[in-house]
Amino acid sequence: MSTTTAHRSNVAPDSKLISGARILLECLVRENVDCIFGYPGGVTLPLYDAFYDHPIRHVLVRHEQNAAFAAEGYARSTGRVGVCCATSGPGATNLVTGLVDSMMDSIPVVAITGQVSTKLIGSDAFQEADTFGITRSCTKHNFLVKNIAELPQVIHEAFYIASSGRPGPVLVDIPKDVFQAQAHYTPVSSIHLPGYKVFTEGHTGQIRRAAQMMWEAKRPFVYAGGGIIAADASDELRELVETLNAPAVNTLMGLGALPAEHPNFVSMPGMHGSYAANMGMSNTDLLIALGVRFDDRVTGRLAAFAPHAKVIHVDIDPAEIGKNRAPDLPIVGDVKRVLQKLNKVLQEIAPEHRQSNADARDAWWHQIREWRAEHPLVPNVSTTEIKPQHVMREIDRLSGGRAIVTSDVGQHQMWAAQFIRFSEPRLWINSGGLGAMGFGLPAAIGAQFARPDKLVFSIVGDGGFQMSIPELATIANHGLPIKIVIVNNGYLGMVRQWQELFYNNRLSQVELNSFPDAKQLAGAYGFKGRTIEKPEELASALEEAVQENGPYLLNVRVSPYENVYPMVPAGGAINEMVLGPPQPVEA
């Protein structure tokens, strides 16, 4: 990396005393960090002084929570560690939502926070908070550095922990006097963490038994999640699916792991998954679970989930094995390495097994196709009002399965997951486990910085957008060509849907009565925007947004009372689906 070369030739860190802040930046360079999202404050002034003439790019966000979300967008779109930075006290506490989000979705993030000077810790000093204690439960690991001599080792350990095994967030809290202290910098040559074990290879005997079970199954079904993307195992997943000729689903976090156009891809399963996906999960005799955690939004009522199936569960985190569903065959290991070995064994033993259940497997595929034809996922389109599904269909057309799409949380998130295709991993970026509103816009900022060559859509609701609206300034300052599409129904849509269906339509505090004029709002930041309300305007408005060289804000006023279907009510089994709105009873 060019920044690495420039920095090393200018600083010569091994030959003279440098500050803790400069040591930190040298460590970041050696970790190939090229971009940090942050917001300065009093105790991080020494660090920001070091940023002044340093080649690492610092992106000033407008809220620390959005720094964490942007770091996630960077990490999710590249697989590299995202980095964010905040000051002590409120700066650090504002990161917490983003840290929980990356913890839930297994995203590698390193957060650098400032802390009051070591002699003031525990004295209730100005902007002091127990960041180390606060973040203990929402990080994979955290550090409080009280001595400059520890700093290099801690930083490199933080990156190693964040990116190895099951990825996750790591926080490093650094007091002001450690930033200011002077020391000779010695590069760290090795990481030694005897208490940190990562199981990567998988048990050879278990892998061989899994291959036999797969060939013996009459109705195999592949259930692949975000772990496939985290492990860069998409090619191996594709080989497995094609070798077995098994139907496969990708979870909300796993979309793109198997290309949407692949003939074996069924859809997303779960609460808002397709009928074919959920019926397949409910009737399989062998569920091949790869890099998933049997999330409640996928399983529905756990006791009724995949009742006829034996389960093979592959995951790098042993804590996930048996947590929700006890597997018949567990394999702890990196899913990429496990699949490489598994695919080899499947090919070796294929001649003796391939034809044994051929007729049963043909019948299984016939049944999957029948379910798909019986209740297909079809976008709702109207000539009198813009349906939100129509918005997703048009974005899908312009994306061609190749654009990065970030989403906020709510109905539009589910419609996007249902109707936008993804031809490769790391294109679909959303807050899956935590469901954090305000995520979509800052995540798009991180993704666009990480992959400037990519078309980036940020699909947001009118609720979530107003939680992160200050980041329009960040987008404008850097001229980021993000296409912001507001799916504006005037409500907190998913909450309204549940109040309608399960609380006798008692709509309480869900109506968003006012919304800024998109053209004037975008214009105030110096870029283009508009509002549309008619279906015939939709295609051309999105095309105009895509053709614009810079950012674009498109406010799409959609049907206010549209609901997401199919859906599985809370507590229901995934085959107990509500496929559409209640039909009026004929007299």
CSV table of N, CA, C and O in Angstrom, one decimal, residues 374-466:
chain,number,residue,atom,x,y,z
A,374,GLU,N,-46.7,-22.4,-6.7
A,374,GLU,CA,-48.0,-22.3,-5.9
A,374,GLU,C,-48.1,-20.9,-5.3
A,374,GLU,O,-49.1,-20.2,-5.3
A,375,HIS,N,-47.0,-20.4,-4.7
A,375,HIS,CA,-47.0,-19.1,-4.0
A,375,HIS,C,-45.6,-18.4,-4.3
A,375,HIS,O,-44.7,-18.4,-3.5
A,376,PRO,N,-45.5,-17.9,-5.5
A,376,PRO,CA,-44.3,-17.2,-5.9
A,376,PRO,C,-44.1,-15.9,-5.2
A,376,PRO,O,-45.1,-15.3,-4.8
A,377,LEU,N,-42.9,-15.4,-5.1
A,377,LEU,CA,-42.6,-14.1,-4.6
A,377,LEU,C,-42.7,-13.1,-5.8
A,377,LEU,O,-41.8,-13.1,-6.6
A,378,VAL,N,-43.8,-12.4,-5.8
A,378,VAL,CA,-44.0,-11.5,-7.0
A,378,VAL,C,-44.2,-10.1,-6.4
A,378,VAL,O,-45.0,-9.9,-5.5
A,379,PRO,N,-43.5,-9.1,-7.0
A,379,PRO,CA,-43.6,-7.7,-6.5
A,379,PRO,C,-45.0,-7.1,-6.8
A,379,PRO,O,-45.5,-7.3,-7.9
A,380,ASN,N,-45.6,-6.5,-5.8
A,380,ASN,CA,-46.9,-5.9,-6.0
A,380,ASN,C,-46.7,-4.6,-6.8
A,380,ASN,O,-45.9,-3.7,-6.4
A,381,VAL,N,-47.5,-4.4,-7.8
A,381,VAL,CA,-47.4,-3.2,-8.7
A,381,VAL,C,-48.8,-2.6,-8.9
A,381,VAL,O,-49.7,-3.3,-9.1
A,382,SER,N,-48.9,-1.3,-8.9
A,382,SER,CA,-50.1,-0.6,-9.0
A,382,SER,C,-50.0,0.5,-10.1
A,382,SER,O,-48.9,1.1,-10.3
A,383,THR,N,-51.1,0.9,-10.7
A,383,THR,CA,-51.0,2.0,-11.7
A,383,THR,C,-51.5,3.3,-11.0
A,383,THR,O,-51.4,4.4,-11.6
A,384,THR,N,-52.0,3.2,-9.8
A,384,THR,CA,-52.5,4.4,-9.1
A,384,THR,C,-51.6,5.0,-8.0
A,384,THR,O,-51.7,6.1,-7.6
A,385,GLU,N,-50.8,4.1,-7.4
A,385,GLU,CA,-49.8,4.5,-6.3
A,385,GLU,C,-48.6,3.7,-6.4
A,385,GLU,O,-48.6,2.6,-7.0
A,386,ILE,N,-47.5,4.2,-5.9
A,386,ILE,CA,-46.2,3.5,-5.9
A,386,ILE,C,-46.2,2.4,-4.8
A,386,ILE,O,-46.3,2.8,-3.6
A,387,LYS,N,-46.1,1.2,-5.2
A,387,LYS,CA,-46.0,0.1,-4.2
A,387,LYS,C,-44.5,0.0,-3.9
A,387,LYS,O,-43.6,0.0,-4.8
A,388,PRO,N,-44.2,-0.3,-2.6
A,388,PRO,CA,-42.7,-0.4,-2.2
A,388,PRO,C,-42.0,-1.5,-2.9
A,388,PRO,O,-40.8,-1.5,-3.2
A,389,GLN,N,-42.8,-2.6,-3.2
A,389,GLN,CA,-42.2,-3.7,-3.9
A,389,GLN,C,-41.7,-3.3,-5.3
A,389,GLN,O,-40.8,-3.8,-5.9
A,390,HIS,N,-42.5,-2.4,-5.9
A,390,HIS,CA,-42.2,-1.9,-7.3
A,390,HIS,C,-40.9,-1.1,-7.2
A,390,HIS,O,-40.1,-1.2,-8.1
A,391,VAL,N,-40.6,-0.4,-6.1
A,391,VAL,CA,-39.4,0.3,-6.0
A,391,VAL,C,-38.2,-0.7,-6.0
A,391,VAL,O,-37.2,-0.4,-6.7
A,392,MET,N,-38.4,-1.8,-5.3
A,392,MET,CA,-37.3,-2.8,-5.2
A,392,MET,C,-37.1,-3.4,-6.6
A,392,MET,O,-35.9,-3.7,-7.0
A,393,ARG,N,-38.1,-3.6,-7.3
A,393,ARG,CA,-38.0,-4.2,-8.6
A,393,ARG,C,-37.2,-3.3,-9.6
A,393,ARG,O,-36.4,-3.8,-10.3
A,394,GLU,N,-37.4,-2.0,-9.5
A,394,GLU,CA,-36.7,-1.1,-10.3
A,394,GLU,C,-35.3,-1.0,-9.9
A,394,GLU,O,-34.4,-0.8,-10.8
A,395,ILE,N,-35.0,-1.0,-8.6
A,395,ILE,CA,-33.6,-0.9,-8.1
A,395,ILE,C,-32.9,-2.2,-8.6
A,395,ILE,O,-31.7,-2.1,-9.0
A,396,ASP,N,-33.6,-3.3,-8.5
A,396,ASP,CA,-33.0,-4.6,-9.0
A,396,ASP,C,-32.7,-4.5,-10.5
A,396,ASP,O,-31.6,-5.0,-10.9
A,397,ARG,N,-33.5,-3.9,-11.3
A,397,ARG,CA,-33.3,-3.8,-12.7
A,397,ARG,C,-32.1,-3.0,-13.0
A,397,ARG,O,-31.2,-3.3,-13.8
A,398,LEU,N,-31.9,-1.9,-12.2
A,398,LEU,CA,-30.8,-1.0,-12.5
A,398,LEU,C,-29.5,-1.6,-11.9
A,398,LEU,O,-28.4,-1.3,-12.4
A,399,SER,N,-29.6,-2.3,-10.8
A,399,SER,CA,-28.5,-2.9,-10.2
A,399,SER,C,-27.9,-4.1,-11.0
A,399,SER,O,-26.7,-4.3,-11.1
A,400,GLY,N,-28.8,-4.9,-11.6
A,400,GLY,CA,-28.4,-6.1,-12.3
A,400,GLY,C,-27.7,-7.1,-11.4
A,400,GLY,O,-26.9,-7.9,-11.9
A,401,GLY,N,-27.9,-7.1,-10.1
A,401,GLY,CA,-27.3,-8.0,-9.2
A,401,GLY,C,-25.9,-7.6,-8.9
A,401,GLY,O,-25.1,-8.4,-8.2
A,402,ARG,N,-25.4,-6.4,-9.3
A,402,ARG,CA,-24.0,-6.1,-9.1
A,402,ARG,C,-23.7,-4.9,-8.2
A,402,ARG,O,-22.6,-4.6,-7.9
A,403,ALA,N,-24.8,-4.1,-7.9
A,403,ALA,CA,-24.6,-2.9,-7.0
A,403,ALA,C,-24.5,-3.3,-5.6
A,403,ALA,O,-25.1,-4.3,-5.1
A,404,ILE,N,-23.9,-2.4,-4.8
A,404,ILE,CA,-24.0,-2.5,-3.3
A,404,ILE,C,-25.3,-1.9,-2.9
A,404,ILE,O,-25.6,-0.8,-3.3
A,405,VAL,N,-26.0,-2.6,-2.1
A,405,VAL,CA,-27.3,-2.0,-1.5
A,405,VAL,C,-27.2,-2.1,0.0
A,405,VAL,O,-27.1,-3.2,0.6
A,406,THR,N,-27.3,-0.9,0.6
A,406,THR,CA,-27.4,-0.9,2.1
A,406,THR,C,-28.8,-0.6,2.4
A,406,THR,O,-29.5,0.1,1.7
A,407,SER,N,-29.2,-1.1,3.6
A,407,SER,CA,-30.6,-0.9,4.0
A,407,SER,C,-30.7,-0.5,5.4
A,407,SER,O,-29.8,-0.8,6.2
A,408,ASP,N,-31.7,0.3,5.7
A,408,ASP,CA,-32.1,0.6,7.1
A,408,ASP,C,-32.9,-0.6,7.6
A,408,ASP,O,-32.9,-1.7,7.0
A,409,VAL,N,-33.7,-0.4,8.6
A,409,VAL,CA,-34.4,-1.5,9.2
A,409,VAL,C,-35.9,-1.3,9.1
A,409,VAL,O,-36.4,-0.2,9.4
A,410,GLY,N,-36.6,-2.3,8.8
A,410,GLY,CA,-38.1,-2.2,8.7
A,410,GLY,C,-38.6,-2.9,7.5
A,410,GLY,O,-38.0,-3.8,6.9
A,411,GLN,N,-39.8,-2.5,7.1
A,411,GLN,CA,-40.5,-3.1,6.0
A,411,GLN,C,-39.6,-3.1,4.7
A,411,GLN,O,-39.5,-4.1,4.0
A,412,HIS,N,-39.1,-1.9,4.4
A,412,HIS,CA,-38.3,-1.8,3.2
A,412,HIS,C,-37.1,-2.7,3.2
A,412,HIS,O,-36.7,-3.2,2.1
A,413,GLN,N,-36.5,-3.0,4.3
A,413,GLN,CA,-35.4,-4.0,4.5
A,413,GLN,C,-35.9,-5.4,4.0
A,413,GLN,O,-35.2,-6.0,3.2
A,414,MET,N,-37.1,-5.8,4.4
A,414,MET,CA,-37.6,-7.1,4.0
A,414,MET,C,-37.9,-7.1,2.5
A,414,MET,O,-37.7,-8.1,1.8
A,415,TRP,N,-38.5,-6.1,2.0
A,415,TRP,CA,-38.9,-6.0,0.6
A,415,TRP,C,-37.6,-6.0,-0.3
A,415,TRP,O,-37.5,-6.7,-1.3
A,416,ALA,N,-36.6,-5.3,0.2
A,416,ALA,CA,-35.3,-5.3,-0.5
A,416,ALA,C,-34.7,-6.7,-0.5
A,416,ALA,O,-34.2,-7.2,-1.6
A,417,ALA,N,-34.7,-7.4,0.6
A,417,ALA,CA,-34.2,-8.8,0.7
A,417,ALA,C,-35.0,-9.7,-0.2
A,417,ALA,O,-34.4,-10.7,-0.7
A,418,GLN,N,-36.3,-9.5,-0.3
A,418,GLN,CA,-37.1,-10.4,-1.1
A,418,GLN,C,-36.9,-10.2,-2.6
A,418,GLN,O,-36.9,-11.2,-3.4
A,419,PHE,N,-36.7,-9.0,-3.1
A,419,PHE,CA,-36.8,-8.7,-4.5
A,419,PHE,C,-35.6,-8.2,-5.2
A,419,PHE,O,-35.6,-8.0,-6.4
A,420,ILE,N,-34.5,-7.8,-4.4
A,420,ILE,CA,-33.3,-7.4,-5.1
A,420,ILE,C,-32.3,-8.6,-5.1
A,420,ILE,O,-32.1,-9.2,-4.1
A,421,ARG,N,-31.8,-8.8,-6.3
A,421,ARG,CA,-30.9,-10.0,-6.5
A,421,ARG,C,-29.5,-9.5,-6.2
A,421,ARG,O,-29.1,-8.4,-6.4
A,422,PHE,N,-28.7,-10.5,-5.7
A,422,PHE,CA,-27.3,-10.3,-5.4
A,422,PHE,C,-26.5,-11.4,-6.0
A,422,PHE,O,-26.7,-12.6,-5.7
A,423,SER,N,-25.6,-11.1,-7.0
A,423,SER,CA,-24.9,-12.1,-7.7
A,423,SER,C,-23.6,-12.5,-7.1
A,423,SER,O,-22.9,-13.4,-7.6
A,424,GLU,N,-23.2,-11.8,-6.0
A,424,GLU,CA,-21.9,-12.1,-5.3
A,424,GLU,C,-22.0,-11.7,-3.9
A,424,GLU,O,-22.9,-10.9,-3.5
A,425,PRO,N,-21.1,-12.1,-3.0
A,425,PRO,CA,-21.2,-11.7,-1.6
A,425,PRO,C,-20.8,-10.2,-1.5
A,425,PRO,O,-20.2,-9.6,-2.4
A,426,ARG,N,-21.1,-9.7,-0.3
A,426,ARG,CA,-20.6,-8.3,0.2
A,426,ARG,C,-21.3,-7.2,-0.6
A,426,ARG,O,-20.8,-6.1,-0.7
A,427,LEU,N,-22.4,-7.5,-1.2
A,427,LEU,CA,-23.2,-6.4,-1.9
A,427,LEU,C,-24.4,-6.0,-1.1
A,427,LEU,O,-24.9,-4.9,-1.2
A,428,TRP,N,-24.9,-6.9,-0.2
A,428,TRP,CA,-26.1,-6.6,0.6
A,428,TRP,C,-25.6,-6.3,2.0
A,428,TRP,O,-25.0,-7.2,2.7
A,429,ILE,N,-25.9,-5.1,2.5
A,429,ILE,CA,-25.4,-4.7,3.8
A,429,ILE,C,-26.6,-4.1,4.6
A,429,ILE,O,-27.2,-3.1,4.2
A,430,ASN,N,-26.9,-4.9,5.7
A,430,ASN,CA,-28.0,-4.4,6.5
A,430,ASN,C,-27.7,-4.9,8.0
A,430,ASN,O,-26.9,-5.7,8.3
A,431,SER,N,-28.5,-4.3,8.9
A,431,SER,CA,-28.4,-4.6,10.3
A,431,SER,C,-29.3,-5.8,10.5
A,431,SER,O,-30.5,-5.6,10.7
A,432,GLY,N,-28.7,-7.0,10.6
A,432,GLY,CA,-29.5,-8.2,10.7
A,432,GLY,C,-29.9,-8.5,12.1
A,432,GLY,O,-31.1,-8.5,12.4
A,433,GLY,N,-29.0,-8.9,13.0
A,433,GLY,CA,-29.3,-9.3,14.3
A,433,GLY,C,-29.9,-8.3,15.2
A,433,GLY,O,-30.9,-8.5,15.9
A,434,LEU,N,-29.3,-7.1,15.2
A,434,LEU,CA,-29.7,-6.0,16.1
A,434,LEU,C,-30.9,-5.3,15.6
A,434,LEU,O,-31.7,-4.8,16.3
A,435,GLY,N,-31.0,-5.1,14.3
A,435,GLY,CA,-32.1,-4.3,13.7
A,435,GLY,C,-32.0,-2.9,14.1
A,435,GLY,O,-33.0,-2.3,14.6
A,436,ALA,N,-30.9,-2.2,13.9
A,436,ALA,CA,-30.6,-0.9,14.3
A,436,ALA,C,-31.1,0.1,13.3
A,436,ALA,O,-30.5,0.2,12.2
A,437,MET,N,-32.1,0.9,13.6
A,437,MET,CA,-32.6,2.0,12.7
A,437,MET,C,-31.4,3.0,12.7
A,437,MET,O,-30.7,3.2,13.6
A,438,GLY,N,-31.4,3.7,11.5
A,438,GLY,CA,-30.3,4.7,11.3
A,438,GLY,C,-29.0,4.1,10.7
A,438,GLY,O,-28.1,4.8,10.4
A,439,PHE,N,-29.1,2.8,10.5
A,439,PHE,CA,-27.9,2.1,10.0
A,439,PHE,C,-27.6,2.3,8.5
A,439,PHE,O,-26.4,2.4,8.1
A,440,GLY,N,-28.6,2.4,7.7
A,440,GLY,CA,-28.4,2.3,6.2
A,440,GLY,C,-27.6,3.4,5.6
A,440,GLY,O,-26.7,3.1,4.8
A,441,LEU,N,-27.8,4.7,6.0
A,441,LEU,CA,-27.0,5.8,5.4
A,441,LEU,C,-25.6,5.8,5.8
A,441,LEU,O,-24.7,5.8,4.9
A,442,PRO,N,-25.2,5.7,7.0
A,442,PRO,CA,-23.8,5.7,7.4
A,442,PRO,C,-23.1,4.4,6.8
A,442,PRO,O,-21.9,4.4,6.5
A,443,ALA,N,-23.8,3.3,6.8
A,443,ALA,CA,-23.2,2.1,6.2
A,443,ALA,C,-22.8,2.3,4.8
A,443,ALA,O,-21.8,1.8,4.3
A,444,ALA,N,-23.7,3.0,4.1
A,444,ALA,CA,-23.4,3.3,2.6
A,444,ALA,C,-22.2,4.2,2.5
A,444,ALA,O,-21.4,4.0,1.5
A,445,ILE,N,-22.0,5.1,3.5
A,445,ILE,CA,-20.8,5.9,3.4
A,445,ILE,C,-19.5,5.0,3.5
A,445,ILE,O,-18.6,5.2,2.8
A,446,GLY,N,-19.5,4.1,4.5
A,446,GLY,CA,-18.4,3.2,4.7
A,446,GLY,C,-18.1,2.3,3.4
A,446,GLY,O,-17.0,2.2,3.0
A,447,ALA,N,-19.2,1.8,2.8
A,447,ALA,CA,-19.1,1.0,1.7
A,447,ALA,C,-18.6,1.8,0.5
A,447,ALA,O,-17.8,1.2,-0.3
A,448,GLN,N,-19.0,3.0,0.3
A,448,GLN,CA,-18.6,3.8,-0.9
A,448,GLN,C,-17.1,4.2,-0.7
A,448,GLN,O,-16.4,4.2,-1.7
A,449,PHE,N,-16.7,4.5,0.5
A,449,PHE,CA,-15.2,4.8,0.7
A,449,PHE,C,-14.4,3.5,0.4
A,449,PHE,O,-13.3,3.6,-0.2
A,450,ALA,N,-14.9,2.4,0.8
A,450,ALA,CA,-14.2,1.1,0.6
A,450,ALA,C,-14.1,0.7,-0.8
A,450,ALA,O,-13.1,0.1,-1.3
A,451,ARG,N,-15.2,0.9,-1.5
A,451,ARG,CA,-15.3,0.4,-2.9
A,451,ARG,C,-15.8,1.6,-3.8
A,451,ARG,O,-17.0,1.6,-4.3
A,452,PRO,N,-15.0,2.5,-4.1
A,452,PRO,CA,-15.4,3.7,-4.9
A,452,PRO,C,-15.8,3.4,-6.3
A,452,PRO,O,-16.5,4.2,-6.9
A,453,ASP,N,-15.5,2.2,-6.8
A,453,ASP,CA,-15.8,1.8,-8.1
A,453,ASP,C,-17.3,1.3,-8.2
A,453,ASP,O,-17.8,1.2,-9.3
A,454,LYS,N,-17.9,1.1,-7.1
A,454,LYS,CA,-19.2,0.4,-7.1
A,454,LYS,C,-20.3,1.5,-7.0
A,454,LYS,O,-20.3,2.5,-6.4
A,455,LEU,N,-21.4,1.1,-7.7
A,455,LEU,CA,-22.7,1.8,-7.6
A,455,LEU,C,-23.3,1.4,-6.2
A,455,LEU,O,-23.4,0.2,-5.9
A,456,VAL,N,-23.6,2.4,-5.4
A,456,VAL,CA,-24.1,2.2,-4.0
A,456,VAL,C,-25.5,2.8,-3.9
A,456,VAL,O,-25.7,4.0,-4.1
A,457,PHE,N,-26.5,1.9,-3.6
A,457,PHE,CA,-27.8,2.4,-3.2
A,457,PHE,C,-28.0,2.3,-1.7
A,457,PHE,O,-27.6,1.3,-1.1
A,458,SER,N,-28.5,3.4,-1.1
A,458,SER,CA,-28.9,3.3,0.3
A,458,SER,C,-30.4,3.4,0.4
A,458,SER,O,-31.0,4.5,0.1
A,459,ILE,N,-31.0,2.3,0.7
A,459,ILE,CA,-32.5,2.2,0.8
A,459,ILE,C,-32.9,2.4,2.3
A,459,ILE,O,-32.5,1.7,3.1
A,460,VAL,N,-33.6,3.5,2.5
A,460,VAL,CA,-34.0,3.8,3.9
A,460,VAL,C,-35.5,4.2,4.0
A,460,VAL,O,-36.1,4.5,3.0
A,461,GLY,N,-36.0,4.0,5.2
A,461,GLY,CA,-37.4,4.4,5.4
A,461,GLY,C,-37.4,5.9,5.9
A,461,GLY,O,-36.3,6.4,6.3
A,462,ASP,N,-38.5,6.5,6.0
A,462,ASP,CA,-38.6,7.8,6.4
A,462,ASP,C,-38.3,7.9,7.9
A,462,ASP,O,-37.9,9.0,8.4
A,463,GLY,N,-38.4,6.8,8.6
A,463,GLY,CA,-38.1,6.9,10.1
A,463,GLY,C,-36.6,6.8,10.3
A,463,GLY,O,-36.0,7.6,10.9
A,464,GLY,N,-36.0,5.7,9.8
A,464,GLY,CA,-34.5,5.5,9.9
A,464,GLY,C,-33.7,6.6,9.3
A,464,GLY,O,-32.7,7.0,9.8
A,465,PHE,N,-34.1,7.1,8.2
A,465,PHE,CA,-33.4,8.2,7.5
A,465,PHE,C,-33.3,9.4,8.4
A,465,PHE,O,-32.2,10.0,8.5
A,466,GLN,N,-34.3,9.7,9.1
A,466,GLN,CA,-34.3,10.9,10.0
A,466,GLN,C,-33.4,10.7,11.3
A,466,GLN,O,-33.1,11.6,12.0
